[in-house]
Coordinates of C-alpha atoms (C1' of nucleotides) in Angstrom, one line a residue:
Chain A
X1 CA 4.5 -12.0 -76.5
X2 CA 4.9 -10.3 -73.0
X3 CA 2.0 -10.4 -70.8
X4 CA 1.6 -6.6 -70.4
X5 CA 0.1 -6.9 -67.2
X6 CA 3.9 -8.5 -65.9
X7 CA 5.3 -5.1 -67.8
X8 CA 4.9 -3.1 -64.0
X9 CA 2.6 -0.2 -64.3
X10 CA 0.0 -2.1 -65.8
X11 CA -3.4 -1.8 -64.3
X12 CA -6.0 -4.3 -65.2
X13 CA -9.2 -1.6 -64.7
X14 CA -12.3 -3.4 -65.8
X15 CA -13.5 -1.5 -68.8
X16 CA -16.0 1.2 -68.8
X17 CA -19.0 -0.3 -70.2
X18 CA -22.3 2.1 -71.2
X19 CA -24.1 0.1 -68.0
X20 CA -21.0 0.9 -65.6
X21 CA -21.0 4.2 -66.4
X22 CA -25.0 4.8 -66.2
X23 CA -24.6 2.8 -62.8
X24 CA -21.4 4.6 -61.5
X25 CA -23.7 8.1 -62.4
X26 CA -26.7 7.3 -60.8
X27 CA -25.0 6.1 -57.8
X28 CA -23.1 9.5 -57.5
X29 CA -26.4 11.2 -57.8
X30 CA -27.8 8.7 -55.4
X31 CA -25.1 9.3 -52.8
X32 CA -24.9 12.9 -53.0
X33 CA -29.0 12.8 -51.6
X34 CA -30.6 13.8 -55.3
X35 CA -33.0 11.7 -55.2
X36 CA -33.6 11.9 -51.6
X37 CA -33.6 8.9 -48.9
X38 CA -36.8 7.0 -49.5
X39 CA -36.9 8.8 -52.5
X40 CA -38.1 7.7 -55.7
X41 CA -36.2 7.5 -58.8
X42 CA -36.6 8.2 -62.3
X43 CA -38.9 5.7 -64.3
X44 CA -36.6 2.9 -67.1
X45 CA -38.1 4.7 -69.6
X46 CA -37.2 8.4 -68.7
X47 CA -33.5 7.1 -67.8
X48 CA -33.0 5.6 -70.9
X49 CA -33.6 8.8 -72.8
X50 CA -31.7 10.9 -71.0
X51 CA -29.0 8.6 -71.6
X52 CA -29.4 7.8 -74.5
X53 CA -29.4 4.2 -74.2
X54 CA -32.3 1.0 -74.6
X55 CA -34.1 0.1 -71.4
X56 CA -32.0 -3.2 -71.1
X57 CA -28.8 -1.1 -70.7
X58 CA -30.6 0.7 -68.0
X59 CA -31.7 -2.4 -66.3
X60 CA -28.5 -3.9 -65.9
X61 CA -27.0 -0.7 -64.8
X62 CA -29.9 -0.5 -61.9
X63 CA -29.5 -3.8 -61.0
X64 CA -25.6 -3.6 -60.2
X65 CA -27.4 -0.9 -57.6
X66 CA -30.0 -2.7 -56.6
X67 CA -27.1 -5.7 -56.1
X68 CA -25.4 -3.1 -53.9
X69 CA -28.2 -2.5 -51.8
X70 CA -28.6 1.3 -53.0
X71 CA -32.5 0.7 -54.2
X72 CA -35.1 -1.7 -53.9
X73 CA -37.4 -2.9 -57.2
X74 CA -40.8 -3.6 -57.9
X75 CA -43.2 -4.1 -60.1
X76 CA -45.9 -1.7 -60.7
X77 CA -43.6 1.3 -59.1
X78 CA -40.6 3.1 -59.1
X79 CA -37.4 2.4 -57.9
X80 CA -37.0 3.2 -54.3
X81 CA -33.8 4.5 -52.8
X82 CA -32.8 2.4 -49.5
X83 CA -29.2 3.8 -48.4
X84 CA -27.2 6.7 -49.6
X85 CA -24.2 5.7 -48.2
X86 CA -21.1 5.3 -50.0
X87 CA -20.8 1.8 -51.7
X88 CA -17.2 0.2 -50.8
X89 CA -15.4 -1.1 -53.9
X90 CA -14.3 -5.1 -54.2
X91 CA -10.2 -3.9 -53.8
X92 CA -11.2 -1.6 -50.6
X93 CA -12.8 -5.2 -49.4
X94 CA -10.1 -7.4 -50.0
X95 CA -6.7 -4.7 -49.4
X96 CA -6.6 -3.2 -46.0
X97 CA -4.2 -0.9 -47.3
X98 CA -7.1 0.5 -49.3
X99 CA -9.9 0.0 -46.7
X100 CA -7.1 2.3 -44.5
X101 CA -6.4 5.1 -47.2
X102 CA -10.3 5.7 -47.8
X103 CA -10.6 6.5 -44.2
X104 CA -8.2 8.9 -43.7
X105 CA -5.4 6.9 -41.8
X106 CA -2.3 5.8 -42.6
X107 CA -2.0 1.9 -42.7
X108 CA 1.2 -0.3 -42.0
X109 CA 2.6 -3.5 -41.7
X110 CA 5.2 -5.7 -40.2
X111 CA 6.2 -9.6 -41.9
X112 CA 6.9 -11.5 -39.1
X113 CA 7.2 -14.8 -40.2
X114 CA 7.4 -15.7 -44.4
X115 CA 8.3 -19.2 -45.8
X116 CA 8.1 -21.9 -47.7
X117 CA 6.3 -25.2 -46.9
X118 CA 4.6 -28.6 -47.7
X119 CA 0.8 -27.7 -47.8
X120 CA -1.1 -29.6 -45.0
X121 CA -4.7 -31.3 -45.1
X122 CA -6.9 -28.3 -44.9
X123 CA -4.1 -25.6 -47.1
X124 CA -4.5 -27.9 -49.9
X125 CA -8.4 -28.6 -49.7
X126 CA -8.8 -24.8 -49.3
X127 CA -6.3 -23.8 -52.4
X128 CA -7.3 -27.0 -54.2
X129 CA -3.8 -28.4 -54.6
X130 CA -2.5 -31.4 -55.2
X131 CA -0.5 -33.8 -52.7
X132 CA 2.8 -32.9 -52.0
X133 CA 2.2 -29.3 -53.0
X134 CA 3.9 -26.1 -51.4
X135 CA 2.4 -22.9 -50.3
X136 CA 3.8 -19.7 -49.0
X137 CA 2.9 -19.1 -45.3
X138 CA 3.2 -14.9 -44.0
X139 CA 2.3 -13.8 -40.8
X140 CA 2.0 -10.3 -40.9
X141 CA 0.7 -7.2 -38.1
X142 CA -1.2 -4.6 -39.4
X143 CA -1.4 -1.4 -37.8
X144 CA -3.7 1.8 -38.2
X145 CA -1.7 5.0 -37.9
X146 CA 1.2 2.9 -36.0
X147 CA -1.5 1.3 -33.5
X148 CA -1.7 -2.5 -34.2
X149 CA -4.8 -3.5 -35.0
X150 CA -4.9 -6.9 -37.0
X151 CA -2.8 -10.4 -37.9
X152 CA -3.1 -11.6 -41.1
X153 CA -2.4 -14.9 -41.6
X154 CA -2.1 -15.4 -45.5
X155 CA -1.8 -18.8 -47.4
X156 CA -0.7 -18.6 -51.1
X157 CA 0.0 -21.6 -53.7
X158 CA 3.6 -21.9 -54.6
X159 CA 3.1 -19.8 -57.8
X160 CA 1.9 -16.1 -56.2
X161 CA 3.9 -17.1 -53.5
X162 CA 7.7 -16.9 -55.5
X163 CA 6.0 -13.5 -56.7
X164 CA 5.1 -12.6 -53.2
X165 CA 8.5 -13.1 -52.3
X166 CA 10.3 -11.5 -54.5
X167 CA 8.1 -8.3 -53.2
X168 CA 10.1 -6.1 -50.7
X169 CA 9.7 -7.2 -47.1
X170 CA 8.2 -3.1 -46.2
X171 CA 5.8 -3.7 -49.1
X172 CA 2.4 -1.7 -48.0
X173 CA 0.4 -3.4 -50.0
X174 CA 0.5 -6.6 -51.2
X175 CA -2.5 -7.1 -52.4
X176 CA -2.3 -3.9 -54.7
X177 CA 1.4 -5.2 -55.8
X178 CA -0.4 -8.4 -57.0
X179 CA -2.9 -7.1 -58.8
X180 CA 0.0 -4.9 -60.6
X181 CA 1.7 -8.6 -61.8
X182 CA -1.2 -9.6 -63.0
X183 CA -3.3 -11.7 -60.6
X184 CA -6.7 -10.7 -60.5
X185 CA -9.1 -11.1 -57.3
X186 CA -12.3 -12.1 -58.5
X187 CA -14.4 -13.8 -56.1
X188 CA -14.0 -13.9 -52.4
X189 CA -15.9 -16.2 -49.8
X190 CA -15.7 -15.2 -46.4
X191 CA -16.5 -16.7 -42.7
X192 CA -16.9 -14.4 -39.9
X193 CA -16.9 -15.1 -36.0
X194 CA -14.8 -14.8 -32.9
X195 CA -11.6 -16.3 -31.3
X196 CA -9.8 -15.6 -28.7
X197 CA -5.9 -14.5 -29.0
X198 CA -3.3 -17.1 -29.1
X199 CA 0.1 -16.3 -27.8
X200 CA 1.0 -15.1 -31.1
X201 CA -1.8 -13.0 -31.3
X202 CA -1.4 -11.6 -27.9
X203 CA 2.2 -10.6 -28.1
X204 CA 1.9 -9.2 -31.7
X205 CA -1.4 -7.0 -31.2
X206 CA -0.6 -6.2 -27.2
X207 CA -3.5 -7.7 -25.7
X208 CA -3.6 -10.7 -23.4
X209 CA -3.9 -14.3 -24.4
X210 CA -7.2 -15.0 -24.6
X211 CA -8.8 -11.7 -25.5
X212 CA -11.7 -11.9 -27.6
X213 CA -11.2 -11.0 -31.4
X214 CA -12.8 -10.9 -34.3
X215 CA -11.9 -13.2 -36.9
X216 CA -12.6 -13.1 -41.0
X217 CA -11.2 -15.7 -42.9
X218 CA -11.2 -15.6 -46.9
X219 CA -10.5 -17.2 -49.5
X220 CA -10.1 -15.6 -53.3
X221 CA -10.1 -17.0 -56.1
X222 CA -9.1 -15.6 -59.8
X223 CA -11.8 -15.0 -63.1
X224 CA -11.1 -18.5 -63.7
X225 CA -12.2 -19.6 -60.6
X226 CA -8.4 -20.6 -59.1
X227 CA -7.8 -20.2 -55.6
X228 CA -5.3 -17.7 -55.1
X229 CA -5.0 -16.8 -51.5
X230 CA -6.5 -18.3 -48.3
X231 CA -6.4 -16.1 -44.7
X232 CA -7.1 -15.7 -41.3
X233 CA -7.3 -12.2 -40.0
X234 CA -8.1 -11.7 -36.3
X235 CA -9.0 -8.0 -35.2
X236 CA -9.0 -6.2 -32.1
X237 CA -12.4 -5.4 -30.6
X238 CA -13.8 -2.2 -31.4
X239 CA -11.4 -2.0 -34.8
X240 CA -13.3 -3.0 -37.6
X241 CA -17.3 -4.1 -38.2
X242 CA -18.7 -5.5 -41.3
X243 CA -21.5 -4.8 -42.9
X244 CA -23.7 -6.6 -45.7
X245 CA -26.7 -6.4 -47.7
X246 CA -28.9 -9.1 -48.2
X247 CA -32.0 -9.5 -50.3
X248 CA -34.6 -11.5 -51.3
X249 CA -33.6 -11.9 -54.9
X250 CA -29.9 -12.3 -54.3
X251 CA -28.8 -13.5 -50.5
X252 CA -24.6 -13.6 -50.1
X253 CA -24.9 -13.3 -46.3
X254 CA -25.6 -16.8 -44.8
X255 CA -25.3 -18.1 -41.1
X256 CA -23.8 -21.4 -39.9
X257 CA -23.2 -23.2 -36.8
X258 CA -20.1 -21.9 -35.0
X259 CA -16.8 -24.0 -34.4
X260 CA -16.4 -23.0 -30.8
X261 CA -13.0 -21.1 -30.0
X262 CA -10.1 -23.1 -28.7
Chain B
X1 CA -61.8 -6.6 -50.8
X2 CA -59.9 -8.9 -47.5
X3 CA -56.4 -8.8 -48.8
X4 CA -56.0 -12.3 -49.1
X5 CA -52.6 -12.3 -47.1
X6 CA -54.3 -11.6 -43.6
X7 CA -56.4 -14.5 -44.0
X8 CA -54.3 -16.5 -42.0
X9 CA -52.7 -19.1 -44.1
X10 CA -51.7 -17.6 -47.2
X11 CA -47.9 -17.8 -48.1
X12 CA -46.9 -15.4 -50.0
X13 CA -44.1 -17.9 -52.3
X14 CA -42.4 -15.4 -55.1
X15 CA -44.0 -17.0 -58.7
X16 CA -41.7 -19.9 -60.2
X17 CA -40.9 -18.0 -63.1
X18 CA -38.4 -20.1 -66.0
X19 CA -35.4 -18.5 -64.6
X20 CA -35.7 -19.2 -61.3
X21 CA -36.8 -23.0 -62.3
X22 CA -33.7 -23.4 -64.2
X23 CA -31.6 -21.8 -61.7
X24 CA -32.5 -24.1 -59.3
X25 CA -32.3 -27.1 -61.4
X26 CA -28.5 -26.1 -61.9
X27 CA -28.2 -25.3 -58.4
X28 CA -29.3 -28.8 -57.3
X29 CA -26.9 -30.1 -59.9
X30 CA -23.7 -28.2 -59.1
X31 CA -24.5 -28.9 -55.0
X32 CA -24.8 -32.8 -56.2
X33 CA -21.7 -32.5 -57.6
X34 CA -22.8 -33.2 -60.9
X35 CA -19.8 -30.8 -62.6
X36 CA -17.3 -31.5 -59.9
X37 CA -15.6 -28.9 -57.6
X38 CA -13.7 -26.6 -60.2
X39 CA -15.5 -28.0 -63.3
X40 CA -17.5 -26.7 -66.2
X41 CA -21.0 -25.9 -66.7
X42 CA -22.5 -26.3 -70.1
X43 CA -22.5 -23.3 -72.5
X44 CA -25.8 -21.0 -71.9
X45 CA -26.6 -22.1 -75.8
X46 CA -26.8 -25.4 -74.7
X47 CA -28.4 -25.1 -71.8
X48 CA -31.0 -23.2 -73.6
X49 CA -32.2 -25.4 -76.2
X50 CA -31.9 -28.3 -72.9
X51 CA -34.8 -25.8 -71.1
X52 CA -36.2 -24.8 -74.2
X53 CA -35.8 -21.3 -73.6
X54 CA -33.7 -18.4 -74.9
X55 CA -30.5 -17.4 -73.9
X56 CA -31.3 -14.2 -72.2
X57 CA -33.4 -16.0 -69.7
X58 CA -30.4 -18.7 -68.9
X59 CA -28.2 -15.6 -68.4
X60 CA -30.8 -14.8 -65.9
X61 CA -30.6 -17.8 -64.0
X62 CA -26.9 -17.7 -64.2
X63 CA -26.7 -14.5 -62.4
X64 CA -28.3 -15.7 -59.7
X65 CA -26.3 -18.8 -59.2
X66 CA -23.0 -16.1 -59.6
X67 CA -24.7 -13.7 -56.8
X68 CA -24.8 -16.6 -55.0
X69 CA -21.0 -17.6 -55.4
X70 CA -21.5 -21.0 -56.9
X71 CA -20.1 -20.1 -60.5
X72 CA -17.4 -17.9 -61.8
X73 CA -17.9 -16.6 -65.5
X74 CA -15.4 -14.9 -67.9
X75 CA -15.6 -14.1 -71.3
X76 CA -14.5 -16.3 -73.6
X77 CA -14.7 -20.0 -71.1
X78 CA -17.7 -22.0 -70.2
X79 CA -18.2 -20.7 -66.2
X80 CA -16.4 -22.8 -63.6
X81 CA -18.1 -24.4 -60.8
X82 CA -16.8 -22.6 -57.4
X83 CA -18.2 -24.4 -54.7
X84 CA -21.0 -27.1 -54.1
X85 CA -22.2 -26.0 -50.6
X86 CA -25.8 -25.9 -49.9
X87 CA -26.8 -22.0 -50.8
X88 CA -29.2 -21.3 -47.7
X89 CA -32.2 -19.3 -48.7
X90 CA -32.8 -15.5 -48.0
X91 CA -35.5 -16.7 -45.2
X92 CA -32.5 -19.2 -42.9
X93 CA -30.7 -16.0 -43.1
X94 CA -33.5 -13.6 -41.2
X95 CA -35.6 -16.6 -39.5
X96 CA -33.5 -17.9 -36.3
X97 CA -36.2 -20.9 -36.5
X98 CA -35.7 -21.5 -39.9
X99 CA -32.0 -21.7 -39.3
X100 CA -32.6 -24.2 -36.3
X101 CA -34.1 -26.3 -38.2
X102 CA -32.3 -26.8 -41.3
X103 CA -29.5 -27.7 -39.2
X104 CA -31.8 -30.4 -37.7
X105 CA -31.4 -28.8 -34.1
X106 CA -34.8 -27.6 -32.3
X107 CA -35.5 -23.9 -32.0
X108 CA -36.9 -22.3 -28.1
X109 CA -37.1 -19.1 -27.5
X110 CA -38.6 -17.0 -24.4
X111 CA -40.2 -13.4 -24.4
X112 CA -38.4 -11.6 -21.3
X113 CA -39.8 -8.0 -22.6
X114 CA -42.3 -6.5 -24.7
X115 CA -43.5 -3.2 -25.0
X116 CA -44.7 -0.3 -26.6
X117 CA -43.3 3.2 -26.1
X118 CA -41.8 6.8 -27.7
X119 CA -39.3 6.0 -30.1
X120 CA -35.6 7.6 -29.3
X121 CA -33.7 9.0 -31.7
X122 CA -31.7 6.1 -33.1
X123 CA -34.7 4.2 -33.2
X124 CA -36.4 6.6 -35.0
X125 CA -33.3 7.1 -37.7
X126 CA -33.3 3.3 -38.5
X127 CA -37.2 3.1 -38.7
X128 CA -37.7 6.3 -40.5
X129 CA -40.5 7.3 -38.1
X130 CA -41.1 11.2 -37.4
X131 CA -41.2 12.6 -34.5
X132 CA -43.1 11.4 -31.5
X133 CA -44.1 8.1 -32.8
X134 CA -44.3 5.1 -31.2
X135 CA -42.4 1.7 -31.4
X136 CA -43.1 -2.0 -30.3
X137 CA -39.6 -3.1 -28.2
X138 CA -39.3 -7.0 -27.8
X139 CA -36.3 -9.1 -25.6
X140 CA -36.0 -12.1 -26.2
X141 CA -33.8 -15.4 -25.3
X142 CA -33.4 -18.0 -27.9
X143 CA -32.3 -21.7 -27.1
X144 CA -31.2 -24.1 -29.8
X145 CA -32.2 -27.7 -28.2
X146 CA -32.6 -25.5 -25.0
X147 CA -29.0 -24.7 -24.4
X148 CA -29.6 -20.4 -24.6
X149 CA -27.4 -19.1 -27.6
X150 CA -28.6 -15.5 -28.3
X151 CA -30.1 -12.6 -27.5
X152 CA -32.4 -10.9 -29.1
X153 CA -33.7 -7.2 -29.1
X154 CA -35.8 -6.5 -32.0
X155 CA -37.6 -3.1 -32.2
X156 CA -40.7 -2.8 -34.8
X157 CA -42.7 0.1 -36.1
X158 CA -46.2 0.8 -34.4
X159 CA -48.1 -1.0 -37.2
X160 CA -46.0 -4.1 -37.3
X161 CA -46.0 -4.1 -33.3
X162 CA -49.8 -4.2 -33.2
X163 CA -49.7 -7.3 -35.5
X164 CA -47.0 -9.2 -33.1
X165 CA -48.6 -8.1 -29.8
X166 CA -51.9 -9.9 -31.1
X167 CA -49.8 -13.2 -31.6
X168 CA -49.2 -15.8 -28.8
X169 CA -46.2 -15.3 -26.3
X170 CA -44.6 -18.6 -27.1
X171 CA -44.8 -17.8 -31.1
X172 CA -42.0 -19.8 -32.1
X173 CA -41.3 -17.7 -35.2
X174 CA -42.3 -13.9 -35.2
X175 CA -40.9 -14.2 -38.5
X176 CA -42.6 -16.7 -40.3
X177 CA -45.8 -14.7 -38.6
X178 CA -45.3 -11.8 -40.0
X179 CA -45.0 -13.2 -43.6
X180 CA -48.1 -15.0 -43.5
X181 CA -49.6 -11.7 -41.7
X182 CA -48.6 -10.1 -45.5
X183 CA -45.3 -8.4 -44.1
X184 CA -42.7 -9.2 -46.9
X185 CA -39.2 -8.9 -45.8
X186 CA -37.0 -8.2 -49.4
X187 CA -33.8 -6.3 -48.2
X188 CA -31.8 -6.5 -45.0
X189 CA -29.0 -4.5 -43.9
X190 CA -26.4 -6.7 -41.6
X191 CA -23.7 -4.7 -39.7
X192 CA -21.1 -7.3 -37.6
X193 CA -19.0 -6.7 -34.4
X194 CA -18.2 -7.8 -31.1
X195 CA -19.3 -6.7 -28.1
X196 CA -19.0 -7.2 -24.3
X197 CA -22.2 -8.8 -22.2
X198 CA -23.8 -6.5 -20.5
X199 CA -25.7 -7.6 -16.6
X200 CA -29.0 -8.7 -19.1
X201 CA -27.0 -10.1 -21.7
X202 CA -25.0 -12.0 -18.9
X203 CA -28.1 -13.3 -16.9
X204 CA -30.1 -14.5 -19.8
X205 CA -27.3 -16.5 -21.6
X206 CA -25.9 -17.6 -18.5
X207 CA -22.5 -16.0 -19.4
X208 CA -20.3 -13.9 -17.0
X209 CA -20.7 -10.0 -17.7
X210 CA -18.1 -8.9 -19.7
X211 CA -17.9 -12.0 -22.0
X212 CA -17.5 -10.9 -25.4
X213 CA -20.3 -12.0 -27.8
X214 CA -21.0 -11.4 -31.9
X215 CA -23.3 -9.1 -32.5
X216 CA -25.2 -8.8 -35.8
X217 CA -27.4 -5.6 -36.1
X218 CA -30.1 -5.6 -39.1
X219 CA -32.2 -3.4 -40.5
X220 CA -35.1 -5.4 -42.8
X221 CA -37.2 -3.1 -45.1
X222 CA -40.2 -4.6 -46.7
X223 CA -41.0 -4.7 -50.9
X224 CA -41.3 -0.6 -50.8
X225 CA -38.6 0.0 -49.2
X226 CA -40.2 0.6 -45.7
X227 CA -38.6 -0.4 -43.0
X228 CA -40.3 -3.0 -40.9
X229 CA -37.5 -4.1 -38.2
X230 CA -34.3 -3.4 -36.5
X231 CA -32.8 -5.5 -34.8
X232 CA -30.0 -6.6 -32.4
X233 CA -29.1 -10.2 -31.7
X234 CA -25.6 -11.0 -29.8
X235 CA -24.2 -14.8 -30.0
X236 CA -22.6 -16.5 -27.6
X237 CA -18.7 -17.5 -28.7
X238 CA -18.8 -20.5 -30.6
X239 CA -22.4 -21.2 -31.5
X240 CA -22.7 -19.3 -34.8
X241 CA -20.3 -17.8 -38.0
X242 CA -21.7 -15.8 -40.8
X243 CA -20.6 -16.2 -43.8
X244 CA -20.5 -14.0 -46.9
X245 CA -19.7 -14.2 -50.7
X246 CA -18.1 -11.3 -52.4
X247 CA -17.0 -10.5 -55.7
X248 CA -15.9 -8.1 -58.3
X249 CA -19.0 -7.7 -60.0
X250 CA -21.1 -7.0 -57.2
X251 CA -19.8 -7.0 -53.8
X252 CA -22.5 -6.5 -51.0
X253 CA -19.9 -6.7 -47.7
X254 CA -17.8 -4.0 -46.3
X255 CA -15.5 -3.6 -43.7
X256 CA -16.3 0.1 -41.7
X257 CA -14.6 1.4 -38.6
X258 CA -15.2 -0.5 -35.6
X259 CA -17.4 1.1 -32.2
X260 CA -15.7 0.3 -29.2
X261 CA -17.3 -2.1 -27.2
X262 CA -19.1 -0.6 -24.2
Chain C
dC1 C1' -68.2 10.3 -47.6
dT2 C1' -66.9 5.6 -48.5
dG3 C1' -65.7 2.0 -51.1
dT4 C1' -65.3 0.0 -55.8
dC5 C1' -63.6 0.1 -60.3
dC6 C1' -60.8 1.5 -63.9
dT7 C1' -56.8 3.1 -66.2
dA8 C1' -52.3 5.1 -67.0
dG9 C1' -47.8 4.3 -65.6
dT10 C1' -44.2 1.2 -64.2
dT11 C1' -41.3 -2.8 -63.6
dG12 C1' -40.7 -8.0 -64.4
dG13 C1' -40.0 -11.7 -67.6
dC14 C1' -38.9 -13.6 -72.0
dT15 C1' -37.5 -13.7 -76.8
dG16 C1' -34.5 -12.6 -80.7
dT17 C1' -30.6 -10.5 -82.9
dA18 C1' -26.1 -8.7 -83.6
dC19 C1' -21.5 -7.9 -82.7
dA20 C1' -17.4 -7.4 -79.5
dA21 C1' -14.1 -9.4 -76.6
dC22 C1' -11.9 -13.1 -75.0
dT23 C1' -10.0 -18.2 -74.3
dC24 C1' -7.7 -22.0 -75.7
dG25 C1' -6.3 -25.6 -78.4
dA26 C1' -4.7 -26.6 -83.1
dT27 C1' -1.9 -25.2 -86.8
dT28 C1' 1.7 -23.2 -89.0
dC29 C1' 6.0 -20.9 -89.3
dG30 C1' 10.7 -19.9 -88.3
Chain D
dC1 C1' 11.3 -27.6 -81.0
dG2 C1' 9.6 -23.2 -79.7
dA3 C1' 6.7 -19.4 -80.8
dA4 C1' 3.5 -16.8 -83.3
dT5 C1' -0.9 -17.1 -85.6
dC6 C1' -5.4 -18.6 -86.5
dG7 C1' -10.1 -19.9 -85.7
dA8 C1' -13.9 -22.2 -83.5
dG9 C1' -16.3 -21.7 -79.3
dT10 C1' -18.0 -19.0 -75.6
dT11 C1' -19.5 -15.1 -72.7
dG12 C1' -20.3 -9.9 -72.4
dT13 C1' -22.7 -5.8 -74.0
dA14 C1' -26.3 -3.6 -76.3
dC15 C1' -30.5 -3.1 -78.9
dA16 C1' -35.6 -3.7 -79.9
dG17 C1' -40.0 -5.4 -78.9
dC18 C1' -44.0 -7.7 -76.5
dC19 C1' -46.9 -8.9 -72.9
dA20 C1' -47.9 -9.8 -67.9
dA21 C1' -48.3 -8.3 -63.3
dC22 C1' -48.6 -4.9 -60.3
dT23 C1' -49.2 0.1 -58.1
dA24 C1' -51.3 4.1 -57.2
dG25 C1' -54.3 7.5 -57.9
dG26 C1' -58.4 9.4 -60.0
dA27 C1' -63.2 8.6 -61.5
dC28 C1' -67.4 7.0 -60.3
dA29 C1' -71.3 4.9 -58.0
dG30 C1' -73.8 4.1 -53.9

DNA sequence: CTGTCCTAGTTGGCTGTACAACTCGATTCG
DNA sequence: CGAATCGAGTTGTACAGCCAACTAGGACAG
């Protein structure tokens, strides 16, 4: 049987649960100021009546916004709202071609370099291949609105890679195209700090060598836990700034000692 | 009644309910490598009658380890271990000391300002004061083994200010403080750039002006959602990286337009 | 008026149950 | 031998209930 999810069109939208939905509402309402920042919202109880749903339901739906940083919790009072700022989605993370649309500007790209090679020491460790194993290498600029802004330097295993080639070379995004063939981002780790331009970098963003830039690399990995891409994107300053909740219940944000730039 | 918390000593350690036993126990086990890089955890029916508790409640301690990037799940497979790394705690993340010190290097740090004074505008957005009040401004240097990395410019509410005025100029941690003073951090806000030094910046890290630096700006709001900081620490090149886990589920970073550096 | 006490309201933690959705290897069929 | 099918195993979603821990405000006593 075909995949389905190879068939073209296919999008693999997470279903709409009763707790996705109750989440997705109260979020709206959040953002559009109902409740008020530093407001206080509706008690379980009352939500889960007007839902029409159990308490549990509720609780997992206010926890996804509580996970978002939207609201704080505690015991012995009602949900506090923190932020009523819109909540970027996973694919707006991980695709700068979506991170560009939902700002208003127009994103592009130029391949410069694409091939085919033996994965070295720290490809394979990252991807978790074995030895001897080959990964497609791109080099790509991305630009905002025709202004370069970013290089993207994006390690796949052999497999995405053949589908990665087989994409057209003016392919906006790749990342959406992907997800269209079936490979599903799931998790993402990423490490943040700052380098300064190589030659590369230099000539492709129009800066001199040397310049100060900031630099995310990632790597993602599928729902079964498979490394699909490692990269290395390095920004201009004053591009891009990253934000990220933290909490006292569930901490992603952690800080490490630096690797000095070369 | 004294509150118990301002009596000097008192920590104020969340309870070790079952969950967050078991989710530790796991925790310790996946970092020791017990399931391998990539392997499989028990099924949650197994690991509930190995704790002798129900289900639900290893589901809870699974989530944690997920919102903390160790484990994948999917329906329908055992979850899959994702990485072993040491998960730091939600206090290294907002305690420079603590940080020093788990990385075995000695924390400094030196008080070059401190005052109190009318809150500006911004100051007064990210505090949620009204009008007119009054804020407690702090700059300080901080060394790791006496080598200056950072600097620091930390802005607290009138109430908080009064309890870190009273403490010692050569507090190591104002953090650490603070908690046992009662003030709970539970949610933080992180936004990351890069930024040029300015002629204070420069002079107190020892850096030319004009050297760019990573700035992290945070915004720490106590149990009730009341914020208690906000904060502005720039890093010298090379001395520290954040990093971040992400996923489909619940992603808590975002990339946002960049401000120009200065 | 001040400070203590009490209580209704609210969230956190834990259990139990039931079924749906999905994975993956074994089996069976063509 | 390859492909479709099946089924045991596993996680996701949802429901219901119970008690503990805690907050905040009102009642009350001094």
């Amino acid at each position: 049987m075909v995949d389905g999810a190879t068939q073209g069109g296919a999008k693999a939208a997470r279903p709409l649960t009763l707790y996705r939905k109750v989440a997705a509402d109260l979020g709206r309402e959040i953002s559009e100021g109902a409740y008020g920042s530093g407001g206080r919202l509706p008690a379980e109880g009352e939500l889960a009546e007007r839902y029409g749903v159990s308490r549990g339901t509720i609780r997992q739906a206010l926890s996804v916004l509580r996970a978002n940083g939207l609201v704080t919790s505690r015991r012995g009072t009602r949900r506090v709202v923190l932020r009523t700022a819109h909540v970027q989605s996973f694919g707006e993370l991980l695709s700068f071609t979506r991170w560009a649309r939902s700002m208003g500007e127009e994103p592009g790209g130029r391949i410069v370099r694409l091939d085919l090679d033996r994965a070295d020491g720290t490809e394979r460790e990252q991807l978790r291949l074995d030895d001897g194993a080959r990964v497609c290498r791109m080099l790509r600029v991305r630009t905002l609105s025709g202004r370069p802004v970013m290089v993207e330097r994006t390690v796949y295993p052999e497999a995405i890679g053949a589908l990665v080639a087989e994409l057209d070379a003016d392919t906006v995004s790749y990342t959406v195209r992907l997800e269209e063939q079936g490979v599903l981002f799931a998790d993402a780790q990423h490490t943040l700090d700052l380098v300064q331009a190589d030659k590369d970098d230099a000539e492709l963003l129009g800066c001199r060598p040397g310049e100060p830039l900031l630099r995310e690399r990632r790597r993602s990995t599928d729902p079964a836990g498979a490394p699909i891409e490692w990269s290395e994107d390095r920004y201009l300053p004053g591009t891009v700034a990253f934000t990220v909740h933290s909490s006292a219940t569930s901490g992603s944000l952690a800080r490490r000692p630096g690797t000095p730039p070369a």
